[in-house]
Every structure is written in structure tokens, then in C-alpha cells.
Amino acid sequence: MVPGDSGPGDTAPGIAHRTDTAPMTVATPPEPSPPTEPPAPIQPPTQVLPAQAPPEPGDLPTSSPRVDEAKGDDE
């Protein structure tokens, strides 16, 4: 009744050992990931919102006069 003596019996214990080592390595990367995510998204969102607001109004006035000139040429 020795596992080493049986062909199929020796394969069962070998596969179980590999599955035990796989979960241990996968649980290590997720730990350092969460602490680095919260600090990064808090800085960019606040600076990107105010930076996009000023360029929008400046583009509107520049397009207004251009449209007027095009209409005058048509007349």
C-alpha cells in the first residue's frame, strides 16, 4: 500500500503539492497593490478638472469671430 510503489498513486500527491504552492505566490502581489492605488487617483483628478475649465471658454470667443467672417464672405 505504498504510494511510491503505485504509478497512479505517486501522481496524486505530486499534483496536490503544486496547488498548495500556487495560491501562496498569488496572495503576495495583491497585498502591495491596494496601498498604492488610493494615493495616486486622489492627486490627478483634482488638478485635471480645474485645468480643463479655463481652456474651454478661451476657445469659444475665438470661434465666434471666425464664423462671422465666413458669413460676410458668403454675402
Coordinates of C-alpha atoms in Angstrom, one line a residue:
M1 CA 0.0 0.0 0.0
V2 CA 2.9 2.3 -0.6
P3 CA 2.2 5.4 -2.8
G4 CA 5.7 5.2 -4.4
D5 CA 5.1 1.6 -5.4
S6 CA 1.9 2.5 -7.4
G7 CA 2.2 4.5 -10.7
P8 CA -1.1 6.5 -10.4
G9 CA -0.8 6.9 -6.6
D10 CA 2.5 8.8 -6.9
T11 CA 0.9 11.3 -9.3
A12 CA -1.9 12.3 -6.9
P13 CA 0.4 13.6 -4.1
G14 CA 2.6 15.4 -6.6
I15 CA -0.3 17.4 -8.1
A16 CA -1.6 18.4 -4.6
H17 CA 1.8 19.8 -3.6
R18 CA 1.9 22.1 -6.7
T19 CA -1.6 23.5 -6.0
D20 CA -0.5 24.4 -2.4
T21 CA 2.4 26.5 -3.7
A22 CA 0.4 28.3 -6.4
P23 CA -2.0 30.1 -4.0
M24 CA 0.8 31.3 -1.8
T25 CA 2.6 33.1 -4.6
V26 CA -0.7 34.7 -5.9
A27 CA -1.6 36.1 -2.4
T28 CA 1.7 38.1 -2.2
P29 CA 1.2 40.5 -5.2
P30 CA -2.3 41.7 -4.1
E31 CA -1.1 43.0 -0.8
P32 CA 1.2 45.8 -2.1
S33 CA -1.3 46.8 -4.8
P34 CA -4.1 48.2 -2.7
P35 CA -1.9 50.7 -0.7
T36 CA -0.5 52.3 -3.9
E37 CA -3.9 52.8 -5.7
P38 CA -5.7 55.2 -3.3
P39 CA -2.9 57.9 -3.1
A40 CA -2.4 58.1 -6.9
P41 CA -6.0 58.7 -8.0
I42 CA -6.6 61.4 -5.4
Q43 CA -3.9 63.8 -6.8
P44 CA -4.6 63.7 -10.6
P45 CA -8.4 64.1 -10.5
T46 CA -8.3 67.4 -8.6
Q47 CA -5.7 69.0 -10.9
V48 CA -7.2 67.8 -14.2
L49 CA -10.7 69.2 -13.6
P50 CA -9.7 72.9 -13.0
A51 CA -7.1 72.7 -15.8
Q52 CA -9.7 71.8 -18.4
A53 CA -12.2 74.5 -17.4
P54 CA -10.1 77.6 -18.5
P55 CA -9.1 76.4 -22.0
E56 CA -12.8 75.8 -22.9
P57 CA -14.1 79.4 -22.6
G58 CA -11.0 80.7 -24.4
D59 CA -11.7 78.6 -27.4
L60 CA -15.4 79.8 -27.7
P61 CA -14.6 83.5 -28.3
T62 CA -12.0 82.7 -30.9
S63 CA -14.6 80.6 -32.9
S64 CA -17.3 83.3 -32.8
P65 CA -15.4 85.9 -34.8
R66 CA -14.3 83.3 -37.3
V67 CA -17.8 82.3 -38.0
D68 CA -18.8 86.0 -38.6
E69 CA -16.1 86.4 -41.2
A70 CA -17.2 83.3 -43.1
K71 CA -20.8 84.6 -43.2
G72 CA -19.7 88.0 -44.5
D73 CA -17.7 86.4 -47.4
D74 CA -20.8 84.5 -48.4
E75 CA -22.9 87.6 -48.7

